Structure formats: structure tokens, C-alpha cells
Coordinates of C-alpha atoms in Angstrom, one line a residue:
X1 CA 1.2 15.7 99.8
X2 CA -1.7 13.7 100.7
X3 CA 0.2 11.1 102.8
X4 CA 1.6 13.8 104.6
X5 CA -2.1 15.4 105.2
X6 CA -3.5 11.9 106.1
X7 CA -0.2 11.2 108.8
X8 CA -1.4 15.0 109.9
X9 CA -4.8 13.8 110.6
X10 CA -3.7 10.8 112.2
X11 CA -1.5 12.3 114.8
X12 CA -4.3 14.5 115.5
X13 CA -6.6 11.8 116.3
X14 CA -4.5 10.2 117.8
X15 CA -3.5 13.2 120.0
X16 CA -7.3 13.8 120.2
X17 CA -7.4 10.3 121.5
X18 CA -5.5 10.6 124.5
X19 CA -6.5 14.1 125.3
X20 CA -9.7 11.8 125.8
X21 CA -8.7 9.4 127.6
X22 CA -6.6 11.8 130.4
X23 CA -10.2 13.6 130.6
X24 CA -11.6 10.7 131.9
X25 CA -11.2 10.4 135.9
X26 CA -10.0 8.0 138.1
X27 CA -12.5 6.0 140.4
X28 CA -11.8 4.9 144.1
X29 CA -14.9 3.2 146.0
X30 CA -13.8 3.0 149.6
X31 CA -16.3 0.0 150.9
X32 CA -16.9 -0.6 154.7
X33 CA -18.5 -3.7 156.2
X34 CA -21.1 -3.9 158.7
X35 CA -20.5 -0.6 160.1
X36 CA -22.6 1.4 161.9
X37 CA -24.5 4.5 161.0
X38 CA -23.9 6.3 163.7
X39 CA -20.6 5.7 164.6
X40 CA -18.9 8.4 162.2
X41 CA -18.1 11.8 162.8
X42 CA -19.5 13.3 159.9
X43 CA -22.9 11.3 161.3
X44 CA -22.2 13.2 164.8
X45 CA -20.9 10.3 166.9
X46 CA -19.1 11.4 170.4
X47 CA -16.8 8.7 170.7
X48 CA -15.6 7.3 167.5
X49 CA -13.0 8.9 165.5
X50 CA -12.6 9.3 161.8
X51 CA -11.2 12.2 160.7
X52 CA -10.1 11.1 157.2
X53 CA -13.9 10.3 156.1
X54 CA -15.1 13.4 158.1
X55 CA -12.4 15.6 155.6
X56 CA -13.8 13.2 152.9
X57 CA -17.8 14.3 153.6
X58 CA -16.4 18.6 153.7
X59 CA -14.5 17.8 150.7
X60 CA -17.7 16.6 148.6
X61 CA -21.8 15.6 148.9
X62 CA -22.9 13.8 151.8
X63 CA -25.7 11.6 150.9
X64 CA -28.5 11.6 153.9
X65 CA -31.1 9.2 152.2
X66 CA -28.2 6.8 150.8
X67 CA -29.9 3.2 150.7
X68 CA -28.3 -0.5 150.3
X69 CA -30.1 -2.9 148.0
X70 CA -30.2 -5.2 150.8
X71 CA -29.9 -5.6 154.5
X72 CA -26.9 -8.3 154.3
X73 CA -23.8 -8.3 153.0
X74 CA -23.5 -10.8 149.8
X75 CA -27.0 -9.4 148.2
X76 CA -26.1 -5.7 149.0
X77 CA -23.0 -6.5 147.0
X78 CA -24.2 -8.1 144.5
X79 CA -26.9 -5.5 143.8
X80 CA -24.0 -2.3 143.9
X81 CA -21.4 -4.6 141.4
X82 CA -24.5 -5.2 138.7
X83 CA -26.8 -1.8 139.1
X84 CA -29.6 -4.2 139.1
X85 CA -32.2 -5.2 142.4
X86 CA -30.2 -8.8 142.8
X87 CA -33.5 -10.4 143.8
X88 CA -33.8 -9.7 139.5
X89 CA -31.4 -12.6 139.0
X90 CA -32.5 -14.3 142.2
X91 CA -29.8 -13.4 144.4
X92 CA -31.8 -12.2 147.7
X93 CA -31.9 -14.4 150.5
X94 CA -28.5 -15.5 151.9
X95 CA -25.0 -15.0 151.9
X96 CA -22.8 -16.4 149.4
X97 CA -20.2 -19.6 151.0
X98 CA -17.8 -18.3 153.1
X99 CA -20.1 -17.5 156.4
X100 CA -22.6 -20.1 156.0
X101 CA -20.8 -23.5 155.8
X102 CA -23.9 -25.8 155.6
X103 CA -24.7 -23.8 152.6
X104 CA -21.7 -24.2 151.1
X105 CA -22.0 -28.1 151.8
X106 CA -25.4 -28.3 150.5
X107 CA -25.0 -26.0 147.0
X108 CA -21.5 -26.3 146.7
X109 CA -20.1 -23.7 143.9
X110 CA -23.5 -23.1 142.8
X111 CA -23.8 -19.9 144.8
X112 CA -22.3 -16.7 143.3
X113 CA -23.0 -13.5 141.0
X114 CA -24.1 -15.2 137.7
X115 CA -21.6 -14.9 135.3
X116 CA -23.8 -13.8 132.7
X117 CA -24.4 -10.3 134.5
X118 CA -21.7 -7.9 133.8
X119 CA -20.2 -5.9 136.8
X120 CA -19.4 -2.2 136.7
X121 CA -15.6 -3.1 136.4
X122 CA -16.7 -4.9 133.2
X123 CA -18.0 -1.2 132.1
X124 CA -15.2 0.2 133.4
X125 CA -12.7 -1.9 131.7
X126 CA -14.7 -1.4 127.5
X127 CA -14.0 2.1 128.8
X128 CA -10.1 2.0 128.9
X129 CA -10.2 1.5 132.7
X130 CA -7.9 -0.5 134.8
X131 CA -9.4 -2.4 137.2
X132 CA -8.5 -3.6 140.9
X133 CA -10.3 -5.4 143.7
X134 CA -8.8 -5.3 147.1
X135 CA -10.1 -7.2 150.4
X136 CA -13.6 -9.1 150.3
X137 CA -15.3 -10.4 147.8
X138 CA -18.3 -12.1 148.6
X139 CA -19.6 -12.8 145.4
X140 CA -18.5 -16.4 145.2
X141 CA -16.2 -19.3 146.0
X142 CA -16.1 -20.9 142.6
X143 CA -12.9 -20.3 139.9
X144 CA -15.7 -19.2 137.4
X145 CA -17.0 -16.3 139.7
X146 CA -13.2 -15.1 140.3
X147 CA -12.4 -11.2 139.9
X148 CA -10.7 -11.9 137.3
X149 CA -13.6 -13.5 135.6
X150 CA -15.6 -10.2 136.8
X151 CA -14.3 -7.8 135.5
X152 CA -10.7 -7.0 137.5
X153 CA -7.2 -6.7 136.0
X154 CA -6.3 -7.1 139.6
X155 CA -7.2 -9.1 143.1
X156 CA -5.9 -8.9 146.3
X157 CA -8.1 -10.1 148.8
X158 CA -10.5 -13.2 149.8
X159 CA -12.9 -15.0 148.1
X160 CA -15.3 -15.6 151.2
X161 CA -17.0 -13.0 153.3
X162 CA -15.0 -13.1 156.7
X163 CA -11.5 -14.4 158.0
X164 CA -9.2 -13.3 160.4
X165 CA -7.2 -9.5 160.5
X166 CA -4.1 -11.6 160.8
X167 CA -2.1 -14.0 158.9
X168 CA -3.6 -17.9 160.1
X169 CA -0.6 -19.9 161.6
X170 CA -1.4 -22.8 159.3
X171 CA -3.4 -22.0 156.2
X172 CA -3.5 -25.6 155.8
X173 CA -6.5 -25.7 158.4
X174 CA -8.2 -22.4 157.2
X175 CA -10.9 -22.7 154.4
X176 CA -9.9 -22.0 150.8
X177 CA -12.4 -19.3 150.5
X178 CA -10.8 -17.4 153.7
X179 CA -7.2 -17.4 152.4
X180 CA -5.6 -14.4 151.2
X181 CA -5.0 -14.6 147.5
X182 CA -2.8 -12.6 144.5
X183 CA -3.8 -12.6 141.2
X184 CA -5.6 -16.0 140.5
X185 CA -4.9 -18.7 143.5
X186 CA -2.0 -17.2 144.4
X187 CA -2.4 -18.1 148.1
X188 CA 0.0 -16.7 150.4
X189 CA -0.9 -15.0 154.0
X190 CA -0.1 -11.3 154.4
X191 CA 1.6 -10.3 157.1
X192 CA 0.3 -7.1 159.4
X193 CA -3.0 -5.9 159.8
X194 CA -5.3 -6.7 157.3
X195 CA -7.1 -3.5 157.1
X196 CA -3.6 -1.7 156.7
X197 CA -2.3 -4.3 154.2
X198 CA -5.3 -3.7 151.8
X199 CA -5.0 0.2 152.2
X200 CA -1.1 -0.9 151.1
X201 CA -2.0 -2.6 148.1
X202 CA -4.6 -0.3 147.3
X203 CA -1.6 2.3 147.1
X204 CA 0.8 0.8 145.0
X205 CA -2.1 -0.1 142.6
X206 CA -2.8 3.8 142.4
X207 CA 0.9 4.2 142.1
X208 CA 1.8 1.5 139.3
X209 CA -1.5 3.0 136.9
X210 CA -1.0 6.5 136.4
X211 CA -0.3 6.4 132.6
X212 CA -4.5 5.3 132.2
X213 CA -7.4 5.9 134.1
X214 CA -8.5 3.3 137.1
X215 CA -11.1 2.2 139.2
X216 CA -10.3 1.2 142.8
X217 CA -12.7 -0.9 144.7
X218 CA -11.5 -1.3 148.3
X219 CA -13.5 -3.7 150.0
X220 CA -12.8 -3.5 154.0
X221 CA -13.8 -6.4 155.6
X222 CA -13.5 -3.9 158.8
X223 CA -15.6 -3.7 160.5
X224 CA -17.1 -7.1 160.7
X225 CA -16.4 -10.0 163.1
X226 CA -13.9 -11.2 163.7
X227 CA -13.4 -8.6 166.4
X228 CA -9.8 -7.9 166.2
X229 CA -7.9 -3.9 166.4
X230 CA -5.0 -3.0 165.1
X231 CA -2.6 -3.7 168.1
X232 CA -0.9 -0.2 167.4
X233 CA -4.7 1.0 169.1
X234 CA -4.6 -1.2 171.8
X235 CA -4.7 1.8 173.8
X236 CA -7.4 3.7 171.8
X237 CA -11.1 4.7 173.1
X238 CA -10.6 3.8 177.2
X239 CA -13.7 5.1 177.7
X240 CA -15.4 2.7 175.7
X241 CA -15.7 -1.1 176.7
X242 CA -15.4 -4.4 175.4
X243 CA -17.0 -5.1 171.6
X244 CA -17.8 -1.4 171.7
X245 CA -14.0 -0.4 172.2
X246 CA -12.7 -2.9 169.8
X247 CA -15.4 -1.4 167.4
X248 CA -14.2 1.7 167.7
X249 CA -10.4 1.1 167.3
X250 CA -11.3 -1.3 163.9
X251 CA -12.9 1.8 162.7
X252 CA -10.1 4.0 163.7
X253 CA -8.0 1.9 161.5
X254 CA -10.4 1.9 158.2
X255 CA -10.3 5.7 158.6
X256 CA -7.1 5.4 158.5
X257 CA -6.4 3.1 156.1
X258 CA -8.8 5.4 153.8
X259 CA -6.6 8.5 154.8
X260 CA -3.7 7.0 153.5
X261 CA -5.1 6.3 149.9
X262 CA -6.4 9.9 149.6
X263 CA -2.8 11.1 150.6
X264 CA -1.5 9.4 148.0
X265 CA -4.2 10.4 145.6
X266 CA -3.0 14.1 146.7
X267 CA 0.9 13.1 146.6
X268 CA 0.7 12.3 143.0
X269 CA -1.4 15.0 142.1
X270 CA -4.3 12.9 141.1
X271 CA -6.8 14.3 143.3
X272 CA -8.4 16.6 141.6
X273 CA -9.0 14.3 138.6
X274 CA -10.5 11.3 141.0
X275 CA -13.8 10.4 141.9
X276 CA -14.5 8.9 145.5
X277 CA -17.0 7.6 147.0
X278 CA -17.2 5.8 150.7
X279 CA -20.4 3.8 151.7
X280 CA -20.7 0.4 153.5
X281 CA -22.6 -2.6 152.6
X282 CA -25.6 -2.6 155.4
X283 CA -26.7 -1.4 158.8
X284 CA -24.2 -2.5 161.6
X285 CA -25.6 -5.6 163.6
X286 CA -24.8 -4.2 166.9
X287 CA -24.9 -7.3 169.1
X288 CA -22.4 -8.7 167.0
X289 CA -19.9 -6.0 166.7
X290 CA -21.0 -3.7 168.8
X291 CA -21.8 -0.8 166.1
X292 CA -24.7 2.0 166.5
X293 CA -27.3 2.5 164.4
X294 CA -28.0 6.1 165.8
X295 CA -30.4 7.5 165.2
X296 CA -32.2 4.8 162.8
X297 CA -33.8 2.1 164.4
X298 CA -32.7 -1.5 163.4
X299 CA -29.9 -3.5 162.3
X300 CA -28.3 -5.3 159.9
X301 CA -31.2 -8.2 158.4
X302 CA -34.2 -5.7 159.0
X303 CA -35.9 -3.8 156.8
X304 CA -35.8 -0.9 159.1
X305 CA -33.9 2.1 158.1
X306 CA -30.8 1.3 160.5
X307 CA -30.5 -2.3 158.2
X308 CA -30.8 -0.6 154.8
X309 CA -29.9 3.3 155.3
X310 CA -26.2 3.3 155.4
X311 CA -23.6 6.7 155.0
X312 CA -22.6 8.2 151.3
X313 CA -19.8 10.3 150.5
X314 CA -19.3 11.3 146.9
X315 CA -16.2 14.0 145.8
X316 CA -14.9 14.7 143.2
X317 CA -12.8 18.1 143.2
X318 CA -14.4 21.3 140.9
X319 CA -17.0 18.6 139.6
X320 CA -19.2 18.3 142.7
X321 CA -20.0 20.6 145.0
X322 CA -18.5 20.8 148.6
X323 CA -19.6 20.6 152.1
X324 CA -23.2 19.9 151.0
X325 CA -25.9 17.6 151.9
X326 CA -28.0 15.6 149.5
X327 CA -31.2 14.7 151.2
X328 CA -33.6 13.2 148.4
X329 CA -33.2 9.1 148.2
X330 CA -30.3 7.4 146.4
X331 CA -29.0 4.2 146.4
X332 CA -25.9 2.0 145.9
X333 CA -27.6 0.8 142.7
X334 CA -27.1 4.3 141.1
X335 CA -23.2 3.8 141.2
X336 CA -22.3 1.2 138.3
X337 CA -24.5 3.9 136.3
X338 CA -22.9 7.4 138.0
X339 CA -19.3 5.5 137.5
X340 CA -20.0 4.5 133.6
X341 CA -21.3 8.4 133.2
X342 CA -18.2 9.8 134.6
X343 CA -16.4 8.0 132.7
X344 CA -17.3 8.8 128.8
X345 CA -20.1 6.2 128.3
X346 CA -24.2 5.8 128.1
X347 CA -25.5 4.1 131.1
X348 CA -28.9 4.8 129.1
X349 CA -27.5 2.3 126.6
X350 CA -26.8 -0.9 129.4
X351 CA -30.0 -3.3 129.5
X352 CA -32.0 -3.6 132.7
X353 CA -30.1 -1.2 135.3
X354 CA -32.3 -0.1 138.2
X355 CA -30.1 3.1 138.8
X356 CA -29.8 6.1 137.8
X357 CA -26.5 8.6 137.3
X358 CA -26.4 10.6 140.5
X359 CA -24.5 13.8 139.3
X360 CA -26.9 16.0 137.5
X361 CA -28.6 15.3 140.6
X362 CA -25.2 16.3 142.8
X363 CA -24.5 19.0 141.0
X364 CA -28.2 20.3 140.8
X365 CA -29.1 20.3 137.6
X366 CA -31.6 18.0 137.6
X367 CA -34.4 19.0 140.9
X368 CA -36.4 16.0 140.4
X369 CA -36.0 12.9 142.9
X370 CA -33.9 10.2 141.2
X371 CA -36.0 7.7 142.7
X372 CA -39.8 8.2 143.8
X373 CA -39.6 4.4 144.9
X374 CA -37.8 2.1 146.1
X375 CA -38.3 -1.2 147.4
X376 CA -36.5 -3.9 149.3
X377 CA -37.4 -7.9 149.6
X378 CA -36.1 -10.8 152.1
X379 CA -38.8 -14.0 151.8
X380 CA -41.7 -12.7 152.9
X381 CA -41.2 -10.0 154.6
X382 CA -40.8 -6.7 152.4
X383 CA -40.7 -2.5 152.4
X384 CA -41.1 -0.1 149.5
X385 CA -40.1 4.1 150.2
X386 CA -42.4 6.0 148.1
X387 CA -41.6 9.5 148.5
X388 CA -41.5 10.5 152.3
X389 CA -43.8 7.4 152.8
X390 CA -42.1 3.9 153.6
X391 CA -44.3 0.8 154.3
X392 CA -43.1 -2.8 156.4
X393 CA -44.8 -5.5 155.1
X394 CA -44.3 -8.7 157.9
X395 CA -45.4 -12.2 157.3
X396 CA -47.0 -12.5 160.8
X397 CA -49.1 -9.2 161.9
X398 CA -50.2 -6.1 160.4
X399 CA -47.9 -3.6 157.9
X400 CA -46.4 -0.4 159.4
X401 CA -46.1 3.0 158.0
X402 CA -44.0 6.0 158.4
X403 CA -43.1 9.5 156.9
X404 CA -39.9 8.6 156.9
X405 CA -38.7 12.2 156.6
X406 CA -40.4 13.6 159.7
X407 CA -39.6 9.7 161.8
X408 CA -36.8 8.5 160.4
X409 CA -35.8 6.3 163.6
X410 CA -39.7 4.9 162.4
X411 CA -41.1 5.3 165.9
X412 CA -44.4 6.3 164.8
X413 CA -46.5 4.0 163.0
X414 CA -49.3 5.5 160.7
X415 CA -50.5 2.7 159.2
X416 CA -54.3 2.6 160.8
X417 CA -54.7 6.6 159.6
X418 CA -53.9 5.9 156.1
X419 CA -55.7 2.7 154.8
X420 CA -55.8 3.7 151.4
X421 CA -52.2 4.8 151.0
X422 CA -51.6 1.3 152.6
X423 CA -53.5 -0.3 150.1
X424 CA -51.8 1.6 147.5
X425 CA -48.0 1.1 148.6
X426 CA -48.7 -2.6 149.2
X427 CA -50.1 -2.7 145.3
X428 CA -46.9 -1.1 144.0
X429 CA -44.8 -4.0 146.0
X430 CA -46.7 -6.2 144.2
X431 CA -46.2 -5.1 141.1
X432 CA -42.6 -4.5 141.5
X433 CA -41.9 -8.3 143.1
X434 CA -44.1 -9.9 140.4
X435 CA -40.8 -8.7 137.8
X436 CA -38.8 -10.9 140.0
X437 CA -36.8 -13.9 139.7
X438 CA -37.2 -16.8 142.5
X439 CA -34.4 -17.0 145.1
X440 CA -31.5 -19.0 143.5
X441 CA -30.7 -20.0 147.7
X442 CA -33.1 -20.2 150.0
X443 CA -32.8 -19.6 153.3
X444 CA -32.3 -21.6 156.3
X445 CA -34.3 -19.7 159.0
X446 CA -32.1 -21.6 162.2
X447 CA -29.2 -20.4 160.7
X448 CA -29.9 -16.7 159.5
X449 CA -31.5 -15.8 162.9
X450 CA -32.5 -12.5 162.0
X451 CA -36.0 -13.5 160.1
X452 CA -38.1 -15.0 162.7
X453 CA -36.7 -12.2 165.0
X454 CA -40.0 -9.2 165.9
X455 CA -39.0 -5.9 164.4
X456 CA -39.8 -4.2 168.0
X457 CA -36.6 -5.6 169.2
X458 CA -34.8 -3.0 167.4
X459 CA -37.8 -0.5 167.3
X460 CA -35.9 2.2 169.9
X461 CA -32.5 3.2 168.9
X462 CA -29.7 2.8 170.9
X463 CA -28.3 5.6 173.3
X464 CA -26.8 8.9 171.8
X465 CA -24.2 8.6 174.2
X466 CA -22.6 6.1 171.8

């Protein structure tokens, strides 16, 4: 009798177990690169076109203060992947190997997300998650910083951060770091279009995992340089010209790349049990790849809200509420906590995160503002939002200061009518860098470009037109 009540207990708990687990919901983080702030419908552009994301933002919470931890790709990233500010562990100046090849010469496999930091797939995985990374990774060259290593059941992607939309004709030419690789140095060149093949993979991932919970993190390299379309759009956007059209039809394609994963999140009925969220790594950089910043000023590498304000879509079907705008700042540092929330653990329990989980605040249970500051760091130069205030601190001439509410393209400086408030900000920037580690890399100013460059060349913001 009492083996028979303690194999009745156990197929309750076990039962209870899995009931559990099939609560838990599935994760997708759709992850653009370099694009613009203006150029998406759901952020009113006239010319380019993506429908899929615009569904995406009626579908769930649009996030209209959505910040990046930093104004370039490979400390933005690694910011999001450990919830902590990177500059924290010393990651903050420069670009992982892979774009900078003198740095990769000079520091060798030294440059990378410290292993010793876990990512949010690590979190993901100690809660019963399987675990995929598709496209770029950016977070170093080196076998000991490999997905794999990270965090991820699964790669399918590059190492560096940039290579061609198309297969290279001899790989043997191409740097390691820029080859497309399975698994662990699986290197083999894909054919198609990169941003379709990813959006492919991405699929069949979802597909092959439906018997446990996952966690998606498609990393577009779209719409970066190289500037290369989809030649199925080679007749896309006439209206447009050069780098602008090309723009416009590489985004066309990541919209639809992103369609097709949420169609097959609907075809196997998985929708309603998945959170998504779409965001991009920084502000576009415009003379590069001719995005818009509209109506922020700045670009990529600045401190101005066109480098470091970037969209946010978060939905997540009868969980979040739909068609809404969230207005009060929150930042890509608040996902590896929101994620971990959503998914049966504690983020109050992980040491040293600097975000916060966003859906009380989505939902509106909680009123208060998740951050009341935030602050940002590149050498010397340096900004900090406190409430609606935000303050530019330059090496080379006086700080600026902006309610960044009422002058968000930050076209009105208020710095010489509020002296103390100046004083006070640049106090709190203080405080906040003095927790900081030293930059692991340090920058090479003739090769970066963007920091001996005047913020008033991207003061006005480019024509709405775009």
C-alpha cells in the first residue's frame, strides 16, 4: 500500500513537473544591426517598408525610450548578453576582432566577453531552456569565447562582426572569424542570402524544439555594411537612390526574414506561448549605410540619442498588453533579467545585474520608472539621463543639457540656465564611473573615427522625407 501511495505521489510530481515546464514560454530575440531609427514603419518612415515588425509593434508594447548600453556594436552586445554596463568588466571602448584588424594583430584572442560572466542563455539553459544563436556574434574570435562556451546548445552564424550576404568564392582567402560556421568549426559557406538563410535556420531550430521550451537569439547582421540586397529586390524602393535604396531593400529583407519566423511560430501554434522582442544593437551610422536617425539627432558612436536610442518591441500574446506605447526609459540591459522572470526564476537572486524585469512595468503594475538614471561612457567623453534630464559631457568644450522629453532630437541646449542641475548630473557620473573597471582595449582614435569627430556634425537630423 505505501509503494503504491509513494509511485502515486511520484507520477504526480512528475506530472506537476512538466505541467511546469510547458508553462514556461518560449523566447525569440529578433536582433538588427546598425539600423536606423527612423527607417521603420511603426517609427513613421515614408519610404521603407516593414510590415512584419509593424504587425509585431500592434501585436505588443512598443518601447519609445528603449536605450543600448553603448553606441557600437560589440559593447552594446556585450552589455544585452550579461545584463551588466560592459564598461563593469571593462568592455567599452572598441569592437571585438573581426572589424578592426590591427586590433586583432595587436591583442590577438585576448579580446572577447570574459568567460567568467554568464550570458542570459546560461540562465536560460539552468532553466530547462534550449538554446540557439544564429548570425553574428561579436563577442569574440577565440575557441574559449565560442557560443557553445556561452551558453548555446546551438550556433549558426560568424564569429566576427561583418562578412559578406553571400557565400565567398574561396573561403580560403576570407578570415576565420568571417566564415560561416555549424556547431563548433564546422566551416562551410551557405548558399543564398544570408539574411534569409539565418531566418531558415532560425526556423527549423523552432521546428526541431517543441517538446521544451527555447530561446531564439537571431542576430542579423542586416543592416550593416557590406551593402548588398537580396537580388529578388533588385527592383525594390526606385524612388530611393544609391546606399539609401540598398538600405531600404536590406531592411525589406530582415522584415521579412522576421515575418517568416513569426509565421512559423503561428503555424505550430506556438504563438501564443512565445515571448518576442525586436531591437537593434545602436543608432544607424548613416554615412555608412545610409540609415536615418529621424527624428533623433546623431549616429552610431555618439552619445546623442540617435547613437544610443534604438526601437523596442516586446509581445507576448494575453501576457502583455497590445498596441501600446511604453514611454518611461528602458534599456537592453533589462532583458537577461525580463527573459530569466519569464521564465520561472529570480533575477533578484543573479549578482551584479544593472537591469531590471520590464513586465510589471509592461503590464502596469508597477507605475514607478524602472530606471531614474542611466548613464553611458566611451573614453572621455560621457552622458547620464536622469529623469527627463540628459547631460553630454565632452573632453574638449563645455557639457550640454536637454529635457530630453520635450527635445528629444537635443536641439536645445540648457546647460547655462541650470548650473546647479549640471553640477549635480556631472556628480552622479562620477559616482557611477568611479564603480568601473578600466577598458580591457583601448582605443585607437585614427581608426575608430567617430571620437575626435564635434557632436554638431550630427546636431540636425536628417530630412523627414526619408
Amino acid at each position: 500500500m505505501i509503494k503504491v501511495q509513494l509511485i502515486a505521489i511520484t507520477i504526480v510530481a512528475l506530472l506537476s513537473l512538466n505541467a511546469t515546464a510547458g508553462e514556461k514560454p518560449n523566447i525569440v530575440l529578433l536582433f538588427a544591426d546598425d539600423a536606423g531609427y527612423g527607417d521603420f514603419g511603426f517609427h513613421g518612415s515614408h519610404h521603407f517598408k516593414t510590415p512584419n515588425l509593424d504587425q509585431l509593434a500592434k501585436s505588443g508594447v512598443r518601447l519609445t525610450s528603449f536605450y543600448v548600453t553603448g553606441a557600437t556594436c560589440g559593447p552594446s552586445r556585450a552589455g544585452m548578453l550579461s545584463g551588466k554596463c560592459q564598461q563593469r568588466f571593462g568592455f567599452e571602448e572598441i569592437n571585438v576582432p573581426g572589424i578592426m584588424s590591427d586590433h586583432s594583430k595587436l591583442l590577438g584572442d585576448e579580446m572577447g566577453l570574459p568567460t567568467q560572466l554568464p550570458t542570459m542563455a546560461d540562465h536560460l539553459q539552468d532553466l530547462g531552456y534550449r538554446t540557439a544563436v544564429f548570425g553574428k556574434w561579436h563577442m569574440g574570435v577565440a575557441d574559449r569565447y565560442h557560443p557553445l562556451k556561452r551558453g548555446f546548445d546551438e550556433f549558426y552564424g560568424f564569429r566576427g562582426g561583418a562578412r559578406s550576404f553571400f557565400a565567398y568564392p574561396d573561403p580560403n582567402r576570407a578570415k576565420r572569424e568571417n566564415l560561416m560556421e555549424r556547431g563548433f568549426e564546422g566551416f562551410k559557406e551557405h548558399e543564398g542570402y544570408l539574411t534569409n538563410v539565418l531566418a531558415d535556420e532560425a526556423c527549423d531550430f523552432i521546428q526541431r524544439s517543441q517538446d521544451k521550451p527555447f530561446f531564439v537569439y537571431l542576430s542579423f547582421s542586416a543592416v550593416h555594411t557590406p551593402m548588398q540586397a537580396d537580388p529578388q529586390d533588385k527592383d525594390t524602393f526606385s524612388e530611393l537612390n544609391g546606399t539609401r535604396r540598398i538600405a531600404a531593400q536590406m531592411m525589406l529583407s530582415m522584415d521579412r526574414a522576421c515575418g517568416q519566423v513569426l509565421d512559423k511560430l503561428k503555424e505550430l501554434g506556438l504563438s501564443d506561448n512565445t515571448l518576442v522582442v525586436f531591437s537593434n544593437d545602436n543608432g544607424g551610422p548613416m554615412d555608412k549605410n545610409g540609415s536615418s536617425n529621424f527624428p533623433l539627432s546623431g549616429v552610431k558612436a555618439t552619445q546623442l540619442e540617435g547613437g544610443l536610442r534604438v526601437p523596442g518591441l516586446v509581445a507576448w500574446p494575453g501576457k502583455l498588453p497590445a498596441g501600446v506605447d511604453y514611454e518611461l526609459p528602458l534599456s537592453t540591459l533589462d532583458l537577461l533579467p525580463t527573459f530569466v522572470a519569464a521564465g520561472g526564476g529570480d533575477p533578484s537572486v543573479i549578482e551584479g545585474l544593472d537591469g531590471v524585469d520590464m513586465l510589471p512595468y509592461l503590464r502596469g503594475g508597477n507605475k514607478g520608472r524602472p530606471h531614474q538614471t542611466l548613464c553611458w561612457k566611451m573614453e572621455t567623453r560621457g552622458a547620464i539621463r536622469d529623469g527627463d534630464w540628459k547631460l553630454l559631457r565632452f573632453p574638449d568644450r563645455p557639457a550640454e543639457l536637454f529635457d530630453i522629453v520635450k527635445d528629444p532630437g537635443e536641439q536645445n541646449d540648457l546647460a547655462a540656465d541650470n548650473p546647479e542641475l549640471v553640477k549635480t548630473l556631472f556628480k552622479k557620473l562620477f559616482a557611477w564611473e568611479l564603480e568601473l573597471q578600466r577598458p580591457l582595449f583601448m582605443l585607437r582614435r585614427e581608426e575608430e573615427g567617430w571620437s575626435s569627430r564635434r557632436a554638431d556634425e550630427f546636431r540636425s537630423p536628417p530630412a523627414e522625407t526619408y
